[in-house]
Amino acid sequence: KAPLLKRRLSEGGKMGIFWFALGSPALVELAVSRGGDAVVLDMQHGLFARRDLEAAVGCLPPSIPCLVRIEDDSAAAVSRALDAGAEGVLVPMVETGAQAAAAAAACHFPPKGSRSGGGVRPLADFGAYRSAADEAITVGVMIETTRGVANAREIAAAPNVDFVFIGSGDLALSLGSDGAALEKALRAVRDACVAAGKPCGVFTMNAGEASKRAGEGFSITVVANDLSAVMTSFEASYRTFKVG
Ligand code: 3PY
Ligand code: MG
């Protein structure tokens, strides 16, 4: 697969992505038949078991890049995601440049990094996979704590980190839910990314918020997530139900 995600990020366009937590490959397949610039499959808080992840990645068309938000910054979590055939990872709770650099190294084969070779899909043609993977794999690191914000410049500048993504929910928790402080932190991380020449994304809850943040210079925003899409749609349908 061509390194579509890297190309889109380097072209500087704005990506409206779909976020999946419910662990259903069928839901992923149906949603991307309706649009989306890329998907995130959430292994940190989502319900995807390893086989669900393999199935969900397998049902994506080549035009829809797939990132996996991994469980933590371990090499094992990186392997599970990339061995499934994902184009990249989102590493949660990154707080220092060294942590970002270590996670990025785990995403690349030697000599660039320390990734272990394997995975059912990559092994179908490992030579071809290996020669393209280091160029194709996209590493996104999440800043979602006050410590991460304080170290945003070194995190954004870390080697082989392709973009930064702000976990706005956890960041609000870390800041104590002060709205003004959250806005200030978002701007600080975005500006640190501009200084490092890296794109910056932010987690958003819906298309309205995503559009607003895209207008503020954030390159990747979440236009829909499966959890709230299902709840909103079921609630709206039930509210319009009339017996008459
Ligand atoms: C956050 O907002 O904290 C995330 O990790 C995205 O779900
Ligand atoms: Mg989070």
PDB file of C-alpha atoms and ligand atoms in Angstrom:
ATOM      1  CA  LYS A   1       0.000   0.000   0.000  1.00  0.00           C
ATOM      2  CA  ALA A   2       1.297   3.484  -0.817  1.00  0.00           C
ATOM      3  CA  PRO A   3       2.145   5.638   2.198  1.00  0.00           C
ATOM      4  CA  LEU A   4      -1.117   7.500   1.785  1.00  0.00           C
ATOM      5  CA  LEU A   5      -1.326   8.853   5.288  1.00  0.00           C
ATOM      6  CA  LYS A   6       2.171  10.341   5.223  1.00  0.00           C
ATOM      7  CA  ARG A   7       1.468  11.892   1.848  1.00  0.00           C
ATOM      8  CA  ARG A   8      -1.773  13.456   3.034  1.00  0.00           C
ATOM      9  CA  LEU A   9      -0.113  14.812   6.154  1.00  0.00           C
ATOM     10  CA  SER A  10       2.833  16.256   4.240  1.00  0.00           C
ATOM     11  CA  GLU A  11       0.491  17.922   1.762  1.00  0.00           C
ATOM     12  CA  GLY A  12      -0.851  19.876   4.721  1.00  0.00           C
ATOM     13  CA  GLY A  13      -4.506  19.122   4.066  1.00  0.00           C
ATOM     14  CA  LYS A  14      -7.111  18.831   6.768  1.00  0.00           C
ATOM     15  CA  MET A  15      -8.262  15.299   7.549  1.00  0.00           C
ATOM     16  CA  GLY A  16     -11.650  14.496   9.041  1.00  0.00           C
ATOM     17  CA  ILE A  17     -11.353  11.052  10.544  1.00  0.00           C
ATOM     18  CA  PHE A  18     -13.667   8.392  11.984  1.00  0.00           C
ATOM     19  CA  TRP A  19     -12.897   6.966  15.425  1.00  0.00           C
ATOM     20  CA  PHE A  20     -13.979   3.470  16.443  1.00  0.00           C
ATOM     21  CA  ALA A  21     -14.227   2.097  19.973  1.00  0.00           C
ATOM     22  CA  LEU A  22     -17.038  -0.457  19.800  1.00  0.00           C
ATOM     23  CA  GLY A  23     -14.809  -3.198  18.401  1.00  0.00           C
ATOM     24  CA  SER A  24     -17.025  -4.075  15.442  1.00  0.00           C
ATOM     25  CA  PRO A  25     -15.338  -4.702  12.068  1.00  0.00           C
ATOM     26  CA  ALA A  26     -18.797  -4.597  10.433  1.00  0.00           C
ATOM     27  CA  LEU A  27     -19.421  -1.124  11.823  1.00  0.00           C
ATOM     28  CA  VAL A  28     -16.032   0.032  10.527  1.00  0.00           C
ATOM     29  CA  GLU A  29     -16.786  -1.388   7.062  1.00  0.00           C
ATOM     30  CA  LEU A  30     -20.226   0.248   6.910  1.00  0.00           C
ATOM     31  CA  ALA A  31     -18.990   3.626   8.166  1.00  0.00           C
ATOM     32  CA  VAL A  32     -16.138   3.930   5.666  1.00  0.00           C
ATOM     33  CA  SER A  33     -18.572   3.153   2.849  1.00  0.00           C
ATOM     34  CA  ARG A  34     -19.992   6.596   3.706  1.00  0.00           C
ATOM     35  CA  GLY A  35     -16.724   8.592   3.803  1.00  0.00           C
ATOM     36  CA  GLY A  36     -13.888   9.452   6.160  1.00  0.00           C
ATOM     37  CA  ASP A  37     -10.316  10.507   5.395  1.00  0.00           C
ATOM     38  CA  ALA A  38      -8.813   7.887   7.740  1.00  0.00           C
ATOM     39  CA  VAL A  39      -9.862   5.741  10.675  1.00  0.00           C
ATOM     40  CA  VAL A  40      -8.601   5.224  14.187  1.00  0.00           C
ATOM     41  CA  LEU A  41      -9.246   1.853  15.828  1.00  0.00           C
ATOM     42  CA  ASP A  42      -9.005   2.342  19.579  1.00  0.00           C
ATOM     43  CA  MET A  43      -7.208  -0.443  21.442  1.00  0.00           C
ATOM     44  CA  GLN A  44      -6.640   1.671  24.582  1.00  0.00           C
ATOM     45  CA  HIS A  45     -10.235   2.305  25.598  1.00  0.00           C
ATOM     46  CA  GLY A  46     -12.088   0.465  22.817  1.00  0.00           C
ATOM     47  CA  LEU A  47     -13.446  -3.087  22.695  1.00  0.00           C
ATOM     48  CA  PHE A  48     -11.263  -4.455  19.899  1.00  0.00           C
ATOM     49  CA  ALA A  49      -9.764  -7.846  20.652  1.00  0.00           C
ATOM     50  CA  ARG A  50      -6.770  -8.815  18.530  1.00  0.00           C
ATOM     51  CA  ARG A  51      -8.872 -10.764  16.010  1.00  0.00           C
ATOM     52  CA  ASP A  52     -11.364  -7.881  15.728  1.00  0.00           C
ATOM     53  CA  LEU A  53      -8.442  -5.610  14.966  1.00  0.00           C
ATOM     54  CA  GLU A  54      -7.132  -7.918  12.225  1.00  0.00           C
ATOM     55  CA  ALA A  55     -10.645  -8.150  10.733  1.00  0.00           C
ATOM     56  CA  ALA A  56     -11.281  -4.399  10.896  1.00  0.00           C
ATOM     57  CA  VAL A  57      -7.979  -3.528   9.213  1.00  0.00           C
ATOM     58  CA  GLY A  58      -8.714  -6.134   6.544  1.00  0.00           C
ATOM     59  CA  CYS A  59     -12.058  -4.632   5.569  1.00  0.00           C
ATOM     60  CA  LEU A  60     -10.664  -1.166   4.825  1.00  0.00           C
ATOM     61  CA  PRO A  61     -10.264  -0.078   1.201  1.00  0.00           C
ATOM     62  CA  PRO A  62      -6.762   1.115   0.172  1.00  0.00           C
ATOM     63  CA  SER A  63      -8.070   4.694   0.045  1.00  0.00           C
ATOM     64  CA  ILE A  64      -8.751   4.760   3.807  1.00  0.00           C
ATOM     65  CA  PRO A  65      -5.580   4.792   5.932  1.00  0.00           C
ATOM     66  CA  CYS A  66      -5.781   3.088   9.292  1.00  0.00           C
ATOM     67  CA  LEU A  67      -4.227   4.211  12.547  1.00  0.00           C
ATOM     68  CA  VAL A  68      -4.459   2.133  15.690  1.00  0.00           C
ATOM     69  CA  ARG A  69      -4.561   3.957  19.006  1.00  0.00           C
ATOM     70  CA  ILE A  70      -2.460   1.423  20.900  1.00  0.00           C
ATOM     71  CA  GLU A  71      -2.896   0.349  24.533  1.00  0.00           C
ATOM     72  CA  ASP A  72       0.317   1.964  25.764  1.00  0.00           C
ATOM     73  CA  ASP A  73       3.781   2.843  24.485  1.00  0.00           C
ATOM     74  CA  SER A  74       5.139  -0.724  24.655  1.00  0.00           C
ATOM     75  CA  ALA A  75       6.812  -2.560  21.780  1.00  0.00           C
ATOM     76  CA  ALA A  76       4.206  -5.332  22.174  1.00  0.00           C
ATOM     77  CA  ALA A  77       1.335  -2.904  21.595  1.00  0.00           C
ATOM     78  CA  VAL A  78       3.120  -1.430  18.559  1.00  0.00           C
ATOM     79  CA  SER A  79       3.653  -4.936  17.126  1.00  0.00           C
ATOM     80  CA  ARG A  80       0.000  -5.945  17.511  1.00  0.00           C
ATOM     81  CA  ALA A  81      -1.154  -2.879  15.601  1.00  0.00           C
ATOM     82  CA  LEU A  82       1.419  -2.862  12.820  1.00  0.00           C
ATOM     83  CA  ASP A  83       1.377  -6.654  12.356  1.00  0.00           C
ATOM     84  CA  ALA A  84      -2.372  -6.332  11.672  1.00  0.00           C
ATOM     85  CA  GLY A  85      -1.439  -4.131   8.689  1.00  0.00           C
ATOM     86  CA  ALA A  86      -2.202  -0.694  10.135  1.00  0.00           C
ATOM     87  CA  GLU A  87      -0.453   2.236   8.468  1.00  0.00           C
ATOM     88  CA  GLY A  88       0.331   3.848  11.739  1.00  0.00           C
ATOM     89  CA  VAL A  89      -0.128   4.145  15.457  1.00  0.00           C
ATOM     90  CA  LEU A  90      -1.351   6.737  17.893  1.00  0.00           C
ATOM     91  CA  VAL A  91       0.639   6.368  21.110  1.00  0.00           C
ATOM     92  CA  PRO A  92      -1.317   7.500  24.190  1.00  0.00           C
ATOM     93  CA  MET A  93      -0.035   9.508  27.157  1.00  0.00           C
ATOM     94  CA  VAL A  94       3.318  10.636  25.767  1.00  0.00           C
ATOM     95  CA  GLU A  95       4.989  13.053  28.161  1.00  0.00           C
ATOM     96  CA  THR A  96       8.628  13.452  27.073  1.00  0.00           C
ATOM     97  CA  GLY A  97      10.703  13.619  23.926  1.00  0.00           C
ATOM     98  CA  ALA A  98      12.564  10.465  24.961  1.00  0.00           C
ATOM     99  CA  GLN A  99       9.289   8.548  25.352  1.00  0.00           C
ATOM    100  CA  ALA A 100       8.153   9.754  21.911  1.00  0.00           C
ATOM    101  CA  ALA A 101      11.468   8.757  20.313  1.00  0.00           C
ATOM    102  CA  ALA A 102      11.363   5.290  21.929  1.00  0.00           C
ATOM    103  CA  ALA A 103       7.805   4.651  20.714  1.00  0.00           C
ATOM    104  CA  ALA A 104       8.770   5.789  17.205  1.00  0.00           C
ATOM    105  CA  ALA A 105      11.804   3.466  17.230  1.00  0.00           C
ATOM    106  CA  ALA A 106       9.512   0.534  18.108  1.00  0.00           C
ATOM    107  CA  CYS A 107       7.561   1.250  14.896  1.00  0.00           C
ATOM    108  CA  HIS A 108      10.529   0.776  12.524  1.00  0.00           C
ATOM    109  CA  PHE A 109      12.652  -2.221  11.606  1.00  0.00           C
ATOM    110  CA  PRO A 110      16.429  -2.187  12.237  1.00  0.00           C
ATOM    111  CA  PRO A 111      18.575  -0.246  11.564  1.00  0.00           C
ATOM    112  CA  LYS A 112      16.071   2.644  11.776  1.00  0.00           C
ATOM    113  CA  GLY A 113      14.421   1.172  14.855  1.00  0.00           C
ATOM    114  CA  SER A 114      13.850  -1.989  16.843  1.00  0.00           C
ATOM    115  CA  ARG A 115      10.586  -3.449  15.497  1.00  0.00           C
ATOM    116  CA  SER A 116      10.340  -7.244  15.468  1.00  0.00           C
ATOM    117  CA  GLY A 117       9.346  -8.837  12.136  1.00  0.00           C
ATOM    118  CA  GLY A 118       6.167 -10.903  11.864  1.00  0.00           C
ATOM    119  CA  GLY A 119       2.417 -10.724  11.585  1.00  0.00           C
ATOM    120  CA  VAL A 120       0.135 -12.796   9.364  1.00  0.00           C
ATOM    121  CA  ARG A 121      -0.557 -10.057   6.814  1.00  0.00           C
ATOM    122  CA  PRO A 122       3.055  -8.781   6.530  1.00  0.00           C
ATOM    123  CA  LEU A 123       4.344 -12.362   6.204  1.00  0.00           C
ATOM    124  CA  ALA A 124       2.261 -12.932   3.064  1.00  0.00           C
ATOM    125  CA  ASP A 125       5.111 -11.097   1.285  1.00  0.00           C
ATOM    126  CA  PHE A 126       7.547 -10.004   3.963  1.00  0.00           C
ATOM    127  CA  GLY A 127      10.265  -8.818   1.607  1.00  0.00           C
ATOM    128  CA  ALA A 128       7.928  -6.368  -0.098  1.00  0.00           C
ATOM    129  CA  TYR A 129       6.346  -5.370   3.209  1.00  0.00           C
ATOM    130  CA  ARG A 130       9.663  -4.764   4.920  1.00  0.00           C
ATOM    131  CA  SER A 131      11.087  -2.657   2.127  1.00  0.00           C
ATOM    132  CA  ALA A 132       8.062  -0.333   2.139  1.00  0.00           C
ATOM    133  CA  ALA A 133       7.144  -0.326   5.834  1.00  0.00           C
ATOM    134  CA  ASP A 134       9.677   2.082   7.297  1.00  0.00           C
ATOM    135  CA  GLU A 135       8.693   4.713   4.762  1.00  0.00           C
ATOM    136  CA  ALA A 136       4.961   4.043   5.069  1.00  0.00           C
ATOM    137  CA  ILE A 137       4.444   3.679   8.810  1.00  0.00           C
ATOM    138  CA  THR A 138       3.154   6.867  10.398  1.00  0.00           C
ATOM    139  CA  VAL A 139       3.812   7.595  14.045  1.00  0.00           C
ATOM    140  CA  GLY A 140       1.462   9.867  15.947  1.00  0.00           C
ATOM    141  CA  VAL A 141       2.094  10.606  19.604  1.00  0.00           C
ATOM    142  CA  MET A 142      -0.608  11.833  21.940  1.00  0.00           C
ATOM    143  CA  ILE A 143      -0.151  14.762  24.266  1.00  0.00           C
ATOM    144  CA  GLU A 144      -2.865  14.597  26.898  1.00  0.00           C
ATOM    145  CA  THR A 145      -1.368  15.687  30.213  1.00  0.00           C
ATOM    146  CA  THR A 146      -0.010  18.957  31.584  1.00  0.00           C
ATOM    147  CA  ARG A 147       3.472  17.390  31.612  1.00  0.00           C
ATOM    148  CA  GLY A 148       3.109  16.515  27.938  1.00  0.00           C
ATOM    149  CA  VAL A 149       2.062  20.080  27.152  1.00  0.00           C
ATOM    150  CA  ALA A 150       5.097  21.428  29.019  1.00  0.00           C
ATOM    151  CA  ASN A 151       7.335  19.173  26.893  1.00  0.00           C
ATOM    152  CA  ALA A 152       5.420  19.690  23.629  1.00  0.00           C
ATOM    153  CA  ARG A 153       8.382  21.135  21.721  1.00  0.00           C
ATOM    154  CA  GLU A 154      10.716  18.218  22.412  1.00  0.00           C
ATOM    155  CA  ILE A 155       7.922  15.698  21.799  1.00  0.00           C
ATOM    156  CA  ALA A 156       7.044  17.262  18.422  1.00  0.00           C
ATOM    157  CA  ALA A 157      10.722  17.423  17.445  1.00  0.00           C
ATOM    158  CA  ALA A 158      11.483  13.802  18.415  1.00  0.00           C
ATOM    159  CA  PRO A 159      13.017  11.719  15.617  1.00  0.00           C
ATOM    160  CA  ASN A 160      10.593   9.714  13.461  1.00  0.00           C
ATOM    161  CA  VAL A 161       7.535  11.244  15.087  1.00  0.00           C
ATOM    162  CA  ASP A 162       5.290  12.225  12.178  1.00  0.00           C
ATOM    163  CA  PHE A 163       2.568  14.116  13.998  1.00  0.00           C
ATOM    164  CA  VAL A 164       1.202  15.013  17.404  1.00  0.00           C
ATOM    165  CA  PHE A 165      -2.383  14.353  18.413  1.00  0.00           C
ATOM    166  CA  ILE A 166      -3.963  15.990  21.445  1.00  0.00           C
ATOM    167  CA  GLY A 167      -6.171  13.837  23.661  1.00  0.00           C
ATOM    168  CA  SER A 168      -8.468  16.700  24.597  1.00  0.00           C
ATOM    169  CA  GLY A 169     -10.538  14.578  26.991  1.00  0.00           C
ATOM    170  CA  ASP A 170      -7.624  13.466  29.131  1.00  0.00           C
ATOM    171  CA  LEU A 171      -6.024  16.879  28.840  1.00  0.00           C
ATOM    172  CA  ALA A 172      -9.184  18.447  30.279  1.00  0.00           C
ATOM    173  CA  LEU A 173      -9.012  15.925  33.140  1.00  0.00           C
ATOM    174  CA  SER A 174      -5.343  16.721  33.697  1.00  0.00           C
ATOM    175  CA  LEU A 175      -6.039  20.460  33.716  1.00  0.00           C
ATOM    176  CA  GLY A 176      -9.034  20.170  36.028  1.00  0.00           C
ATOM    177  CA  SER A 177     -11.666  20.953  33.359  1.00  0.00           C
ATOM    178  CA  ASP A 178     -10.850  24.641  33.178  1.00  0.00           C
ATOM    179  CA  GLY A 179     -12.042  25.628  29.675  1.00  0.00           C
ATOM    180  CA  ALA A 180      -9.720  28.626  29.313  1.00  0.00           C
ATOM    181  CA  ALA A 181      -6.699  26.556  30.378  1.00  0.00           C
ATOM    182  CA  LEU A 182      -7.620  23.878  27.840  1.00  0.00           C
ATOM    183  CA  GLU A 183      -7.786  26.424  25.011  1.00  0.00           C
ATOM    184  CA  LYS A 184      -4.394  27.814  26.044  1.00  0.00           C
ATOM    185  CA  ALA A 185      -2.882  24.321  26.150  1.00  0.00           C
ATOM    186  CA  LEU A 186      -4.289  23.450  22.711  1.00  0.00           C
ATOM    187  CA  ARG A 187      -2.728  26.589  21.254  1.00  0.00           C
ATOM    188  CA  ALA A 188       0.597  25.892  22.971  1.00  0.00           C
ATOM    189  CA  VAL A 189       0.800  22.349  21.550  1.00  0.00           C
ATOM    190  CA  ARG A 190      -0.306  23.487  18.093  1.00  0.00           C
ATOM    191  CA  ASP A 191       2.364  26.229  18.100  1.00  0.00           C
ATOM    192  CA  ALA A 192       5.049  23.773  19.282  1.00  0.00           C
ATOM    193  CA  CYS A 193       4.141  21.545  16.341  1.00  0.00           C
ATOM    194  CA  VAL A 194       4.356  24.464  13.893  1.00  0.00           C
ATOM    195  CA  ALA A 195       7.832  25.257  15.290  1.00  0.00           C
ATOM    196  CA  ALA A 196       8.893  21.618  14.756  1.00  0.00           C
ATOM    197  CA  GLY A 197       7.302  21.461  11.299  1.00  0.00           C
ATOM    198  CA  LYS A 198       4.944  18.647  12.338  1.00  0.00           C
ATOM    199  CA  PRO A 199       1.181  18.428  11.851  1.00  0.00           C
ATOM    200  CA  CYS A 200      -1.002  18.623  14.954  1.00  0.00           C
ATOM    201  CA  GLY A 201      -4.338  16.899  15.413  1.00  0.00           C
ATOM    202  CA  VAL A 202      -6.892  17.039  18.186  1.00  0.00           C
ATOM    203  CA  PHE A 203      -9.630  14.727  19.399  1.00  0.00           C
ATOM    204  CA  THR A 204     -13.043  16.268  18.767  1.00  0.00           C
ATOM    205  CA  MET A 205     -16.502  14.951  19.591  1.00  0.00           C
ATOM    206  CA  ASN A 206     -18.426  15.834  16.444  1.00  0.00           C
ATOM    207  CA  ALA A 207     -18.254  17.418  12.985  1.00  0.00           C
ATOM    208  CA  GLY A 208     -19.033  20.924  14.258  1.00  0.00           C
ATOM    209  CA  GLU A 209     -16.178  20.916  16.734  1.00  0.00           C
ATOM    210  CA  ALA A 210     -13.909  19.245  14.177  1.00  0.00           C
ATOM    211  CA  SER A 211     -14.597  21.985  11.613  1.00  0.00           C
ATOM    212  CA  LYS A 212     -13.881  24.696  14.183  1.00  0.00           C
ATOM    213  CA  ARG A 213     -10.570  23.098  15.183  1.00  0.00           C
ATOM    214  CA  ALA A 214      -9.585  22.540  11.544  1.00  0.00           C
ATOM    215  CA  GLY A 215     -10.143  26.271  11.036  1.00  0.00           C
ATOM    216  CA  GLU A 216      -7.762  26.936  13.931  1.00  0.00           C
ATOM    217  CA  GLY A 217      -4.978  25.045  12.167  1.00  0.00           C
ATOM    218  CA  PHE A 218      -5.391  21.502  13.459  1.00  0.00           C
ATOM    219  CA  SER A 219      -4.636  19.026  10.659  1.00  0.00           C
ATOM    220  CA  ILE A 220      -6.480  15.969  11.980  1.00  0.00           C
ATOM    221  CA  THR A 221      -9.824  16.100  13.732  1.00  0.00           C
ATOM    222  CA  VAL A 222     -12.463  13.497  14.545  1.00  0.00           C
ATOM    223  CA  VAL A 223     -15.713  14.116  12.658  1.00  0.00           C
ATOM    224  CA  ALA A 224     -17.538  11.093  14.068  1.00  0.00           C
ATOM    225  CA  ASN A 225     -17.016   8.318  16.572  1.00  0.00           C
ATOM    226  CA  ASP A 226     -19.017   5.105  16.643  1.00  0.00           C
ATOM    227  CA  LEU A 227     -20.059   5.338  20.281  1.00  0.00           C
ATOM    228  CA  SER A 228     -21.783   8.715  20.027  1.00  0.00           C
ATOM    229  CA  ALA A 229     -22.986   8.083  16.444  1.00  0.00           C
ATOM    230  CA  VAL A 230     -24.911   5.033  17.626  1.00  0.00           C
ATOM    231  CA  MET A 231     -26.306   6.698  20.747  1.00  0.00           C
ATOM    232  CA  THR A 232     -27.289   9.916  18.960  1.00  0.00           C
ATOM    233  CA  SER A 233     -28.972   8.106  16.118  1.00  0.00           C
ATOM    234  CA  PHE A 234     -30.893   5.680  18.346  1.00  0.00           C
ATOM    235  CA  GLU A 235     -32.014   8.493  20.608  1.00  0.00           C
ATOM    236  CA  ALA A 236     -33.145  10.682  17.686  1.00  0.00           C
ATOM    237  CA  SER A 237     -35.084   7.802  16.156  1.00  0.00           C
ATOM    238  CA  TYR A 238     -36.816   6.974  19.399  1.00  0.00           C
ATOM    239  CA  ARG A 239     -37.720  10.612  19.997  1.00  0.00           C
ATOM    240  CA  THR A 240     -39.375  10.853  16.576  1.00  0.00           C
ATOM    241  CA  PHE A 241     -41.370   7.664  17.123  1.00  0.00           C
ATOM    242  CA  LYS A 242     -45.084   8.523  17.162  1.00  0.00           C
ATOM    243  CA  VAL A 243     -47.972   6.180  17.507  1.00  0.00           C
ATOM    244  CA  GLY A 244     -50.809   7.589  15.615  1.00  0.00           C
TER     245      GLY A 244
HETATM  246  C1  3PY B   1      -8.677  11.831  24.810  1.00  0.00           C
HETATM  247  O1  3PY B   1      -9.418  12.736  24.410  1.00  0.00           O
HETATM  248  O2  3PY B   1      -8.142  11.821  25.916  1.00  0.00           O
HETATM  249  C2  3PY B   1      -8.406  10.710  23.943  1.00  0.00           C
HETATM  250  O3  3PY B   1      -7.561   9.909  24.257  1.00  0.00           O
HETATM  251  C3  3PY B   1      -9.229  10.528  22.732  1.00  0.00           C
HETATM  252  O4  3PY B   1     -10.238   9.598  23.006  1.00  0.00           O
HETATM  253 MG    MG B   2      -6.947   9.984  26.215  1.00  0.00          MG
END
